[in-house]
Coordinates of C-alpha atoms and ligand atoms in Angstrom, one line a residue:
X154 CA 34.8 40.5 -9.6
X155 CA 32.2 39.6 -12.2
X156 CA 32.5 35.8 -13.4
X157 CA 33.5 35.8 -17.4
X158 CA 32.5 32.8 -18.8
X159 CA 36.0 31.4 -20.0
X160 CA 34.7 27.6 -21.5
X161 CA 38.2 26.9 -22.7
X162 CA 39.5 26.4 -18.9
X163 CA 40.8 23.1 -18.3
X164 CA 38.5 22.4 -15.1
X165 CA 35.1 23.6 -17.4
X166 CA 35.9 21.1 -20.1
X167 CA 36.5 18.2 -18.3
X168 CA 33.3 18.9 -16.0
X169 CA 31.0 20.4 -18.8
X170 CA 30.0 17.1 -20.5
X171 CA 29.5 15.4 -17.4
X172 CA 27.0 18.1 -16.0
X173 CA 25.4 18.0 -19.2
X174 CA 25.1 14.0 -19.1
X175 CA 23.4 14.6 -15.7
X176 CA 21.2 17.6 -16.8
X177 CA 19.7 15.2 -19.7
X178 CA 19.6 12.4 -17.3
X179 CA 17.5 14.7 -14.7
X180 CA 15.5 15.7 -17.8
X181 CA 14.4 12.7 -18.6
X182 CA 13.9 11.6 -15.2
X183 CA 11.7 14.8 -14.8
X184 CA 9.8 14.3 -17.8
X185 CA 8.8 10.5 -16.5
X186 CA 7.3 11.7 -13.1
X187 CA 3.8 11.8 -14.0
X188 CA 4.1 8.5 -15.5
X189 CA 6.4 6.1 -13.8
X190 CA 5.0 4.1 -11.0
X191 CA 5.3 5.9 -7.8
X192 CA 7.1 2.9 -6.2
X193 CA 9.7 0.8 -7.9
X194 CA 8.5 -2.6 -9.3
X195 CA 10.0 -5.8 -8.0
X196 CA 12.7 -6.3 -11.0
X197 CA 13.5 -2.5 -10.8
X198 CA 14.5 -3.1 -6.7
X199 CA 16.4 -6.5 -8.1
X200 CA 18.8 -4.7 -10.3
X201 CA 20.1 -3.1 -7.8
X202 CA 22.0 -6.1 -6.9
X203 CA 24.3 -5.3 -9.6
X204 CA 25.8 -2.2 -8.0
X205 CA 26.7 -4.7 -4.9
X206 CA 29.9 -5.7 -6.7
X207 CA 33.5 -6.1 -5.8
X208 CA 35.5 -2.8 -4.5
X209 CA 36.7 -2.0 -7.9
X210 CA 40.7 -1.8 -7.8
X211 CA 40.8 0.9 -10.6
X212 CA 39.2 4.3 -11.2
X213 CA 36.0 3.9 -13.2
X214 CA 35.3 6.4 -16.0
X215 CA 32.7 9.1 -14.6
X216 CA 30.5 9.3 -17.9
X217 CA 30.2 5.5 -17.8
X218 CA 29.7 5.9 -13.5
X219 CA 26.6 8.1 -14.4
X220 CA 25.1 6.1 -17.3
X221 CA 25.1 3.1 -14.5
X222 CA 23.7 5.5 -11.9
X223 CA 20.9 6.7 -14.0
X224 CA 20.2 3.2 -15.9
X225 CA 19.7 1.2 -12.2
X226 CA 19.5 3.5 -9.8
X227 CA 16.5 5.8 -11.5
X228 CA 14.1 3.4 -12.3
X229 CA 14.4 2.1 -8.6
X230 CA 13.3 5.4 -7.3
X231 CA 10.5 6.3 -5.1
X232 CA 8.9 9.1 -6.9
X233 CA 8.2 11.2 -3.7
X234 CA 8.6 14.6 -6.4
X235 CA 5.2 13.6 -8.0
X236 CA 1.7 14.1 -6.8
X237 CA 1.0 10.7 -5.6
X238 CA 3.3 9.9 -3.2
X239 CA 1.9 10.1 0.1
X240 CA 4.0 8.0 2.3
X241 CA 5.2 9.3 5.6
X242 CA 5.8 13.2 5.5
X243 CA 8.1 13.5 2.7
X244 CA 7.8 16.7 0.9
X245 CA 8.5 17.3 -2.6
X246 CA 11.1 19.6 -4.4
X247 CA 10.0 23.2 -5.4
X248 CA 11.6 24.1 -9.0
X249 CA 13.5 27.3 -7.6
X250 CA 15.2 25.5 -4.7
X251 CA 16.0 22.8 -6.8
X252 CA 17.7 24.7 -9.4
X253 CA 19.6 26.7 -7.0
X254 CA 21.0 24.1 -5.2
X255 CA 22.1 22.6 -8.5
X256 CA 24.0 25.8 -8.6
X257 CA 25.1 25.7 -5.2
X258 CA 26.6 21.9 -5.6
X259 CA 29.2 23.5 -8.3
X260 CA 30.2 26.1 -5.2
X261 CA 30.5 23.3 -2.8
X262 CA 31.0 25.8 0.0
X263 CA 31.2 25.0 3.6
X264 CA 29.5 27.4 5.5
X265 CA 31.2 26.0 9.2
X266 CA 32.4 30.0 9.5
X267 CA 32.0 33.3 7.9
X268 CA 35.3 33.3 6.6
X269 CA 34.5 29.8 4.3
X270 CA 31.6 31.3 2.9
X271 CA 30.4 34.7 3.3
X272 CA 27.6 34.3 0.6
X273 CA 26.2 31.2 2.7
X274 CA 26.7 33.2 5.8
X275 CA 24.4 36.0 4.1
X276 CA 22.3 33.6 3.0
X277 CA 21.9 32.1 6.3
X278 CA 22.0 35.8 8.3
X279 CA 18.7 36.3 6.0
X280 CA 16.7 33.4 6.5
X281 CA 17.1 33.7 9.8
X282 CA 15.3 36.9 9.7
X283 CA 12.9 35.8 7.3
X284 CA 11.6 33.2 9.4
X285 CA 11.6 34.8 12.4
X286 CA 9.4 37.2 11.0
X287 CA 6.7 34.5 9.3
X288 CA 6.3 32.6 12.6
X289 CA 6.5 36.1 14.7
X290 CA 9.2 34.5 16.7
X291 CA 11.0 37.3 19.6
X292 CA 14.0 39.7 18.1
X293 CA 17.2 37.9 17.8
X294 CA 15.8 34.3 17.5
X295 CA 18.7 32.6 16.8
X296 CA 18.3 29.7 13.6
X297 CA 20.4 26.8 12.7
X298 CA 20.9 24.6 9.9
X299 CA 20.8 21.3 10.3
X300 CA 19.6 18.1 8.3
X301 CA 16.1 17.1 9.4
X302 CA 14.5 17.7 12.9
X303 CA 15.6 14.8 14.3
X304 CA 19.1 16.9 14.8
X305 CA 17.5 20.4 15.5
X306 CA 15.0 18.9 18.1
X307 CA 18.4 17.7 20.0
X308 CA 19.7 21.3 19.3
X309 CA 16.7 22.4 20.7
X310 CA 16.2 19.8 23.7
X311 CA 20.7 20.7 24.4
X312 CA 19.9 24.6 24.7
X313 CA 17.2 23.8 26.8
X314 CA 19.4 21.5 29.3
X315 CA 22.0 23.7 29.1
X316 CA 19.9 26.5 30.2
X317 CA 17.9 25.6 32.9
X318 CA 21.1 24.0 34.2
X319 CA 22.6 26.9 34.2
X320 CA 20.3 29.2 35.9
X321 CA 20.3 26.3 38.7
X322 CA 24.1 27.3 38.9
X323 CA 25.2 24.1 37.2
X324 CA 27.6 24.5 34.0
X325 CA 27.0 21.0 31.9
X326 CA 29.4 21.5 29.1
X327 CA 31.9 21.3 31.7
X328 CA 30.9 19.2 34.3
X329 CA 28.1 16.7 32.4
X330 CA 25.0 15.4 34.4
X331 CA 27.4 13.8 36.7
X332 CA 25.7 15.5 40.1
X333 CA 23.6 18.1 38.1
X334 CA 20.3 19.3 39.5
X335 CA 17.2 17.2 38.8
X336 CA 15.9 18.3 35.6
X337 CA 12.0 17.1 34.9
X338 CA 10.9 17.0 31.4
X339 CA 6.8 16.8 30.7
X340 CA 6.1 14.9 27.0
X341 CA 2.8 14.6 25.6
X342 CA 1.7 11.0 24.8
X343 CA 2.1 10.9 21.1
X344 CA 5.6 12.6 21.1
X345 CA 7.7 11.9 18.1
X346 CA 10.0 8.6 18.4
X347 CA 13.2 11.9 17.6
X348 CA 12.2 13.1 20.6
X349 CA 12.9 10.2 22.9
X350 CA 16.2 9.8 20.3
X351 CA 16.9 13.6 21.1
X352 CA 16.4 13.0 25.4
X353 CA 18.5 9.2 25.2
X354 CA 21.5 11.0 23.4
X355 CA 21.2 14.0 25.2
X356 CA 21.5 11.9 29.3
X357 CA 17.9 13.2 30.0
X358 CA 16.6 10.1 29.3
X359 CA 13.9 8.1 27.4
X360 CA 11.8 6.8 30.1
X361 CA 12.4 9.4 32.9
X362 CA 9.9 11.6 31.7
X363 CA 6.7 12.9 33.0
X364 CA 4.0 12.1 30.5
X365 CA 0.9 14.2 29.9
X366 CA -2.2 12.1 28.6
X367 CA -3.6 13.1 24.9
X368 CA -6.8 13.4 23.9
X369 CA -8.8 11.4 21.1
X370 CA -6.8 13.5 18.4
X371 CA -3.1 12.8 20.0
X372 CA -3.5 16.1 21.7
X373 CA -2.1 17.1 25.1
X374 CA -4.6 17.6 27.6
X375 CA -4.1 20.6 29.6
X376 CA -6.4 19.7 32.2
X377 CA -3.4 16.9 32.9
X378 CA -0.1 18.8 33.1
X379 CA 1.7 18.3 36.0
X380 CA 2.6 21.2 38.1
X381 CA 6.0 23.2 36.1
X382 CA 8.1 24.8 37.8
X383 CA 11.9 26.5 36.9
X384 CA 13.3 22.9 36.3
X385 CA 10.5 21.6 34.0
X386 CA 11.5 21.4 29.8
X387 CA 8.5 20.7 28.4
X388 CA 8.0 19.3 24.7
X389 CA 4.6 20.0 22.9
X390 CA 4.3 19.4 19.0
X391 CA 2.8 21.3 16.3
X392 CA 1.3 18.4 13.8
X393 CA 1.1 15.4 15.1
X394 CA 2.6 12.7 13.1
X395 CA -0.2 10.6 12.6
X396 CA -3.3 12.9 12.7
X397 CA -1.9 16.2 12.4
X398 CA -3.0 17.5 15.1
X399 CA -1.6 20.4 17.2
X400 CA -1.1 20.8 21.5
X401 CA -2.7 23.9 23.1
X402 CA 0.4 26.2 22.5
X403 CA -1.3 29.3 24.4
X404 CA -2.1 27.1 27.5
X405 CA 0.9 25.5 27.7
X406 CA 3.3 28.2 27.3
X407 CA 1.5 30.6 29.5
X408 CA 1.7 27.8 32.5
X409 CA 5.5 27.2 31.3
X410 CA 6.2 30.9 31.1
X411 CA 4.9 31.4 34.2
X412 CA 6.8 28.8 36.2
X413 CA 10.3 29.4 34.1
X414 CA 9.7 26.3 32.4
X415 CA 11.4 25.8 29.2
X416 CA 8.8 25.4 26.2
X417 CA 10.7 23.8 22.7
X418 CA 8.3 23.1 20.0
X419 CA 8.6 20.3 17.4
X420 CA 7.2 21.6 14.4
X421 CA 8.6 19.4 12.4
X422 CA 5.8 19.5 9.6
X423 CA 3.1 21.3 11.3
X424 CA 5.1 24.8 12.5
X425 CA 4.3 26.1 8.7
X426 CA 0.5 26.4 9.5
X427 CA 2.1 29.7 11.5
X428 CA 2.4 31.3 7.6
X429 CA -1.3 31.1 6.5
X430 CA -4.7 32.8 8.3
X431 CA -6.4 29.7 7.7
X432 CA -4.0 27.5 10.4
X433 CA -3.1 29.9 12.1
X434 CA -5.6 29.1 14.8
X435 CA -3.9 25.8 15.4
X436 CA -0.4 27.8 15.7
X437 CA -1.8 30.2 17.9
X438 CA 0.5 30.8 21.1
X439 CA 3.1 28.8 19.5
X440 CA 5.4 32.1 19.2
X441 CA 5.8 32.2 23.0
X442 CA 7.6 28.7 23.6
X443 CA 11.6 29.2 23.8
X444 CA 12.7 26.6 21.2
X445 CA 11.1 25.6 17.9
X446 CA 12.2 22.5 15.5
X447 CA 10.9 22.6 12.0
X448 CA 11.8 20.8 8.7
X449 CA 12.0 22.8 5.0
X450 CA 12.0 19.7 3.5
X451 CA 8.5 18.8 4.4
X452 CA 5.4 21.3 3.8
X453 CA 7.8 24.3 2.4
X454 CA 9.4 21.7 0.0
X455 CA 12.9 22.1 -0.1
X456 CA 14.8 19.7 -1.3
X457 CA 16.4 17.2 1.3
X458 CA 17.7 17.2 4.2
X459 CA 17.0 20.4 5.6
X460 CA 16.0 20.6 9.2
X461 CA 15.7 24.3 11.2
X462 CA 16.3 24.8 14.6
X463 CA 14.8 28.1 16.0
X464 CA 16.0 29.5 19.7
X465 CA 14.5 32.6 21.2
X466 CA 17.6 32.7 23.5
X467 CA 20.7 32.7 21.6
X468 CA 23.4 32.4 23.6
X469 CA 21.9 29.2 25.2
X470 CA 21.5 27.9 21.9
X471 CA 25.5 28.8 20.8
X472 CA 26.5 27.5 24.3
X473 CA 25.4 24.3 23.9
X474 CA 26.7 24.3 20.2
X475 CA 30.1 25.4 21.0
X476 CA 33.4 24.0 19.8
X477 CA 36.9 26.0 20.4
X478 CA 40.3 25.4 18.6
X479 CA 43.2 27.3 18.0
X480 CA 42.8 27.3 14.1
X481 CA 39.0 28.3 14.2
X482 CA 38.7 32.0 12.9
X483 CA 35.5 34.0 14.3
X484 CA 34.2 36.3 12.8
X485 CA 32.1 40.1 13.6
X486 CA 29.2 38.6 10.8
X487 CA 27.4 35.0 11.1
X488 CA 29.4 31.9 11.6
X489 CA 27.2 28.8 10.7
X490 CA 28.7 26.4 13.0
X491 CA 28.1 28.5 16.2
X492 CA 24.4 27.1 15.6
X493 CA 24.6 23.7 14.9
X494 CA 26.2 20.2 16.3
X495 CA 28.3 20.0 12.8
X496 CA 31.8 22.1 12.3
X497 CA 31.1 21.4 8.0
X498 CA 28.1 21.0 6.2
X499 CA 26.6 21.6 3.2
X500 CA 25.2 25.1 2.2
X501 CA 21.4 24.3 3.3
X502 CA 20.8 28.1 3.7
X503 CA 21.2 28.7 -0.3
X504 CA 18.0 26.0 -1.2
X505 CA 16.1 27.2 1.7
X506 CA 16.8 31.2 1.2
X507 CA 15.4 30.4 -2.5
X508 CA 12.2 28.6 -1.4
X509 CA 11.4 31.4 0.5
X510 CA 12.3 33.8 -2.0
X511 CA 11.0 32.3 -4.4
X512 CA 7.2 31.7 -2.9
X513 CA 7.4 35.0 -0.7
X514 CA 4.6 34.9 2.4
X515 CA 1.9 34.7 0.0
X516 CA 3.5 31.4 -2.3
X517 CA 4.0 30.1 1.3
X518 CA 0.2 30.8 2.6
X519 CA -1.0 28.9 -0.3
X520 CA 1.1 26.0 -0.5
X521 CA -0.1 24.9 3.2
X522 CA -3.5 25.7 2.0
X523 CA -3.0 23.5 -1.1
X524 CA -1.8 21.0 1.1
X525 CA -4.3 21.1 3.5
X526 CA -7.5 21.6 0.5
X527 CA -6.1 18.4 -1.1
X528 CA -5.8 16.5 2.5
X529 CA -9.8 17.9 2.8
X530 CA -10.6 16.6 -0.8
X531 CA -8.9 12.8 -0.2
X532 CA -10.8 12.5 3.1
X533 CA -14.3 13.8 1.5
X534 CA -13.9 11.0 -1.6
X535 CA -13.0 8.2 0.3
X536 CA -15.8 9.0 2.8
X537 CA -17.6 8.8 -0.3
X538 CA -16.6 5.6 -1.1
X539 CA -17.2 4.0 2.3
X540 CA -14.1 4.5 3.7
X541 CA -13.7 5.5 7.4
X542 CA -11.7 8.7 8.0
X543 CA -10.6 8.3 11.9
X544 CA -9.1 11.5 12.4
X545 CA -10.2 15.5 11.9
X546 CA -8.8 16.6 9.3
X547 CA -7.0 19.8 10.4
X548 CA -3.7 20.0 8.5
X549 CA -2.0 17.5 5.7
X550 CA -2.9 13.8 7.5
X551 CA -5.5 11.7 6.7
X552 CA -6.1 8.4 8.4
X553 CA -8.3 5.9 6.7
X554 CA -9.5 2.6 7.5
X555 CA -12.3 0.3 6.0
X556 CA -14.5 -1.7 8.3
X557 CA -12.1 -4.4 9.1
X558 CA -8.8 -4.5 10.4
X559 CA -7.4 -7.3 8.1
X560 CA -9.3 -6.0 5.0
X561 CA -7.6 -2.7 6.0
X562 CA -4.0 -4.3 6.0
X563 CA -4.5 -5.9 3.0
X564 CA -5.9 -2.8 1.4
X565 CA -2.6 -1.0 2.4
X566 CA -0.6 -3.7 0.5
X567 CA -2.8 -3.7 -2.7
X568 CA -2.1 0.0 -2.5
X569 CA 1.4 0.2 -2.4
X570 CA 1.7 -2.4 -5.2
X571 CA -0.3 -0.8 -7.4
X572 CA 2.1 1.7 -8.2
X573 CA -0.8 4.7 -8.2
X574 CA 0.0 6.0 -5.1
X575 CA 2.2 5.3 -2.1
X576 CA 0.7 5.2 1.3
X577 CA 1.8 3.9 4.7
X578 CA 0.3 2.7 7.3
X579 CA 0.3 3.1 10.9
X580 CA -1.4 1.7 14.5
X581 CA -4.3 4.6 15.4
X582 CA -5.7 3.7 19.0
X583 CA -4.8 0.2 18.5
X584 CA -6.5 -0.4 15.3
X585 CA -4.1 -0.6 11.5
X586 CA -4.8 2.7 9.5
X587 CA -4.0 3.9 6.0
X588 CA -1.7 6.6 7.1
X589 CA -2.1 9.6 4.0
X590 CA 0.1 12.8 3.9
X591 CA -0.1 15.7 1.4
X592 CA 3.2 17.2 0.8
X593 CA 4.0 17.6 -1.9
X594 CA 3.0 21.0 -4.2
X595 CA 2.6 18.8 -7.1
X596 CA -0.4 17.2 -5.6
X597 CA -3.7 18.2 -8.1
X598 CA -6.9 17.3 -7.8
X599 CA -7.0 15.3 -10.5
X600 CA -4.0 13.1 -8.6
X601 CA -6.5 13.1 -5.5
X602 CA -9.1 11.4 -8.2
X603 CA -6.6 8.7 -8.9
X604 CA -5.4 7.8 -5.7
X605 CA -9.0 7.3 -4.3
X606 CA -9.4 5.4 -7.7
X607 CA -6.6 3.3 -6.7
X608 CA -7.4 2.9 -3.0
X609 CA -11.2 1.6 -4.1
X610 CA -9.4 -1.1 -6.6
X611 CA -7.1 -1.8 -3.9
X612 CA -9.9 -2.8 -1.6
X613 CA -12.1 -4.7 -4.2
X614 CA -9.0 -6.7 -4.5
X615 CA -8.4 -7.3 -1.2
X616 CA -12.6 -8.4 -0.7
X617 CA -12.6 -10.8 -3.2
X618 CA -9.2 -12.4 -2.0
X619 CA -10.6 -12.4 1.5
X620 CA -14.0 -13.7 0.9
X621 CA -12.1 -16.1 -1.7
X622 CA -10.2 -17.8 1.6
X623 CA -13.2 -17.9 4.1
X624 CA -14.9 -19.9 1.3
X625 CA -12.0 -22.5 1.6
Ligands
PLP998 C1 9.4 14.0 10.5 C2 9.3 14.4 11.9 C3 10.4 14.4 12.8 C4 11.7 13.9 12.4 O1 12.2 14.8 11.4 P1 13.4 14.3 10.4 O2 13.5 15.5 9.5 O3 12.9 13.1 9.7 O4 14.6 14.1 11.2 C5 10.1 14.8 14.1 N1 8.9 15.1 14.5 C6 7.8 15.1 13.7 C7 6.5 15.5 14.3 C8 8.0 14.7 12.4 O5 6.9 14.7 11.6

């Protein structure tokens, strides 16, 4: 059927001046990015007291619900869509995926199975292939939908218990670790704090692992691997949180693939350096591990919270997913939830199918070289400016420090005050570091400029408070 537009329908003209309330609040709230602070100030984070009131007893009227969502809630926003928000690894929102999500909130569809959703299902079906083909992942790769790596690393990290337990003869759906053959898992160093979530909640445990030294850059050393063998998983990372850094991939998964180890890859950030010719070098050999964990909401942009799981061997990946009940109707085309932890969930495959779409393997090539140009630029200027850059700057992270620790710390806080930029910080071999990540697609050069602007005032301010105290 073709859609007529039919305005008069009862369900259209109740919604249609509430969606256009919200479309000229989002306007507006667009239009204010480039000038609104990048972190809410002090009375904008009070206000929200007032939505802490009593459970109201009556319905509230939604046009007067949205005024107060936009009047308090906006103006205590973190404005992580700009070009000067550089805290953690929070990526921006591309325009395309944006939009079509907006669309894709009036379907509210539920893409559990095929049968709920067949667009979603098509939509999913095709980014499956789509990004099987931009990381040169194996035939068949099965993908999942999830929100944020932290779930598709434990998708990742299940598949993998699952099957090594089952070529051991062992079925752990069924029978749990209760008695199940000794399982070893090999971790680099600087693994990501999801990944010790991911091994607590999946019985493997946090501490029980076998921990491979990293070099000066948060790298695995190969020269330190244990011996695998058939029951190793082993966990490498593509961008490591702090530098950016990536493990060996071609070492380690030839050892792995020649024991019958399991390789899964958190890519969380860094897997997109797969998609241009100038990263791929650091992705290199990354195609050969069995599992891969990567986040659209980071580098590609996508709007949040959309985390991928990739598994080279399917039917491990949709054991360790699976759920059976009488009422659940299966389908010959793709059910969602055969790939995932969740039965319903929101239709992720809709913003990320029009992120891809809409940058192709060219729009995505330059975005991470953007990202990465810009990450060059802001280590270069502060360098400049006497700043120390601690790590090499392969990918999106910078980390900065200035010759003290304590002027460092207090730079940090000048920094995220000043409502220029938003940093973090974090501990780099035992020293506090202005922790910088370029994300978002927004960021110019021109928004470089004024964040080193910002970080030199930051730490004039600090100097003259610091010299002000030693004088007293
Ligand atoms: C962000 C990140 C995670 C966690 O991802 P979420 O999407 O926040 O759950 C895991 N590993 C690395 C390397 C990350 O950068």
């Amino acid at each position: 059927m073709t859609i007529r537009n039919n305005r008069a329908t009862s369900s259209a003209s109740a919604l249609e001046p509430l969606l256009q309330q919200a479309h000229d609040y989002a306007l507006e709230y667009i239009g204010s990015i480039d000038s609104r602070p990048v972190y809410p100030e002090a009375s904008d984070i009070a206000n929200l007291g007032l939505f802490d009131e009593p459970f109201p007893e009556s319905p509230c009227d939604a046009s007067e619900l949205l005024a107060l969502l936009h009047r308090n809630g906006s103006p205590a926003t973190v404005t992580q869509t700009g070009g000067r928000y550089f805290g953690f690894v929070n990526g921006a929102v591309h325009p395309a995926a944006l939009a079509a999500k907006w669309l894709a909130d009036v379907w509210d569809q539920n893409p559990a199975l095929y049968v709920m959703s067949p667009v979603v299902s098509q939509l999913e079906h095709v980014c499956e292939r789509w990004l099987n083909e931009l990381f040169e992942l194996p035939n068949n790769t099965a993908l999942g939908l999830v929100g944020g790596s932290s779930i598709s690393i434990l998708c990742g990290l299940a598949a993998a218990r699952n099957e090594l337990l089952r070529r051991l003869h062992w079925d752990v759906n069924a029978n749990g670790l209760f008695g199940a053959p000794q399982l070893r898992v090999v971790i680099g160093e600087q693994a990501h704090a999801t990944v010790f979530k991911a091994l607590s909640l999946l019985g493997l445990g946090r501490e029980r692992v076998e921990i491979v030294p990293t070099d000066e850059q948060g790298r695995m050393l190969i020269d330190e691997f244990p011996t695998l063998d058939h029951r190793c998983l082993v966990i490498a990372q593509a961008g490591n949180v702090n530098s950016g850094a990536f493990d060996p991939f071609n070492e380690i998964c030839d050892r792995a693939n020649s024991a019958n180890a399991w390789v899964h890859v958190d890519g969380a950030f860094g897997l997109w350096a797969g998609a241009s010719r100038s990263t791929y070098h650091l992705y290199s050999g990354a195609s050969k591990a069995d599992s891969w964990s990567v986040d659209a909401h980071k580098t590609l942009n996508a709007p949040y919270d959309c985390g991928i799981i990739l598994c080279r061997h399917r039917e491990a990946l949709v054991s360790a997913m699976q759920a059976t009940a009488s009422y659940i109707q299966w389908s010959e085309n793709r059910d969602g939830m055969l790939y995932t932890p969740d039965m319903s969930r929101r239709a992720r495959a809709v913003e990320l199918w029009a992120t891809l779409k809409s940058l192709g393997k060219n729009g995505i090539a330059s975005l991470v070289e953007q990202l990465c140009a810009r990450a060059n630029e802001f280590a270069d200027k502060l360098r400049d400016q006497g700043f120390q850059i601690l790590n090499d700057v392969v990918f999106n992270q910078v980390l900065v420090a200035c010759d003290r620790a304590r002027l460092t710390e207090s730079t940090l806080e000048n920094i995220q005050l000043s409502g220029e930029c938003w940093c973090g910080g974090t501990v780099w071999q035992e020293q506090p570091v202005i922790r910088i990540s370029v994300c978002s697609w927004r960021t110019t050069r021109g928004d470089v400029d004024r964040a080193v602007s910002a970080f030199v005032a930051a730490r004039s301010r600090a100097q003259s408070a610091q010299s002000r105290e030693n004088k007293t």
